[in-house]
Amino acid sequence: MDERKGEAPSITDEEISAYMMRQLRSGRVKPGVLVVLTEKNFPCVARERIIQCFNALDSRYLKG
């Protein structure tokens, strides 16, 4: 894995994706606010990386 400047090395893409999936499955979070919510919960992770994780999510959870 390449080093990401200014980010916590212990947070993996899998952890970010798992967090997003839990939020979507709960039914309380709409896909439109998921990236912002994830940014608040993982402030040391770059927005581009969060968006990459969001784009990789299974589309069945993104249908509203």
C-alpha positions as a printed Julia matrix, in Angstrom:
64×3 Matrix{Float64}:
   0.0    0.0    0.0
   1.34   3.43  -0.82
   1.85   5.96   1.96
  -0.71   8.7    2.18
   0.67  11.94   3.47
  -1.02  13.37   6.55
  -3.29  10.39   7.16
  -3.44   7.94  10.01
  -1.67   4.82   8.72
  -3.88   2.53  10.8
  -7.11   3.34   8.91
  -7.59   1.02   5.95
  -9.93   1.33   2.99
 -11.69  -1.78   4.29
 -12.44  -0.04   7.59
 -13.81   3.01   5.79
 -15.95   0.85   3.51
 -17.21  -1.22   6.45
 -18.2    1.97   8.28
 -20.08   3.22   5.2
 -21.88  -0.1    4.77
 -22.97  -0.13   8.42
 -24.35   3.37   8.07
 -26.28   2.54   4.9
 -27.63  -0.74   6.28
 -28.88   1.03   9.39
 -31.34   2.93   7.2
 -30.72   6.17   9.08
 -28.16   7.58   6.65
 -28.93   8.59   3.07
 -26.25   8.08   0.41
 -26.21  11.83  -0.24
 -24.75  12.59   3.19
 -22.59   9.49   3.62
 -19.35  11.08   2.38
 -19.75  14.1    4.67
 -20.56  11.88   7.65
 -17.55   9.68   6.91
 -15.3   12.75   6.67
 -16.44  13.81  10.14
 -15.75  10.37  11.59
 -12.39   9.95   9.83
 -10.99  13.52   9.78
  -7.43  12.39   9.02
  -8.45  10.58   5.81
  -8.34  12.49   2.52
 -11.69  13.26   0.86
 -10.51  11.65  -2.39
  -9.89   8.37  -0.58
 -13.33   8.47   1.05
 -14.92   9.13  -2.35
 -13.02   6.17  -3.82
 -14.43   3.94  -1.06
 -17.91   5.36  -1.66
 -17.66   4.66  -5.39
 -16.61   1.07  -4.66
 -19.73   0.32  -2.57
 -22.27  -2.2   -3.81
 -24.86  -0.25  -5.79
 -27.84  -2.03  -4.17
 -27.17  -0.03  -1.0
 -27.06   3.24  -2.89
 -30.54   2.99  -4.38
 -32.93   5.14  -2.41
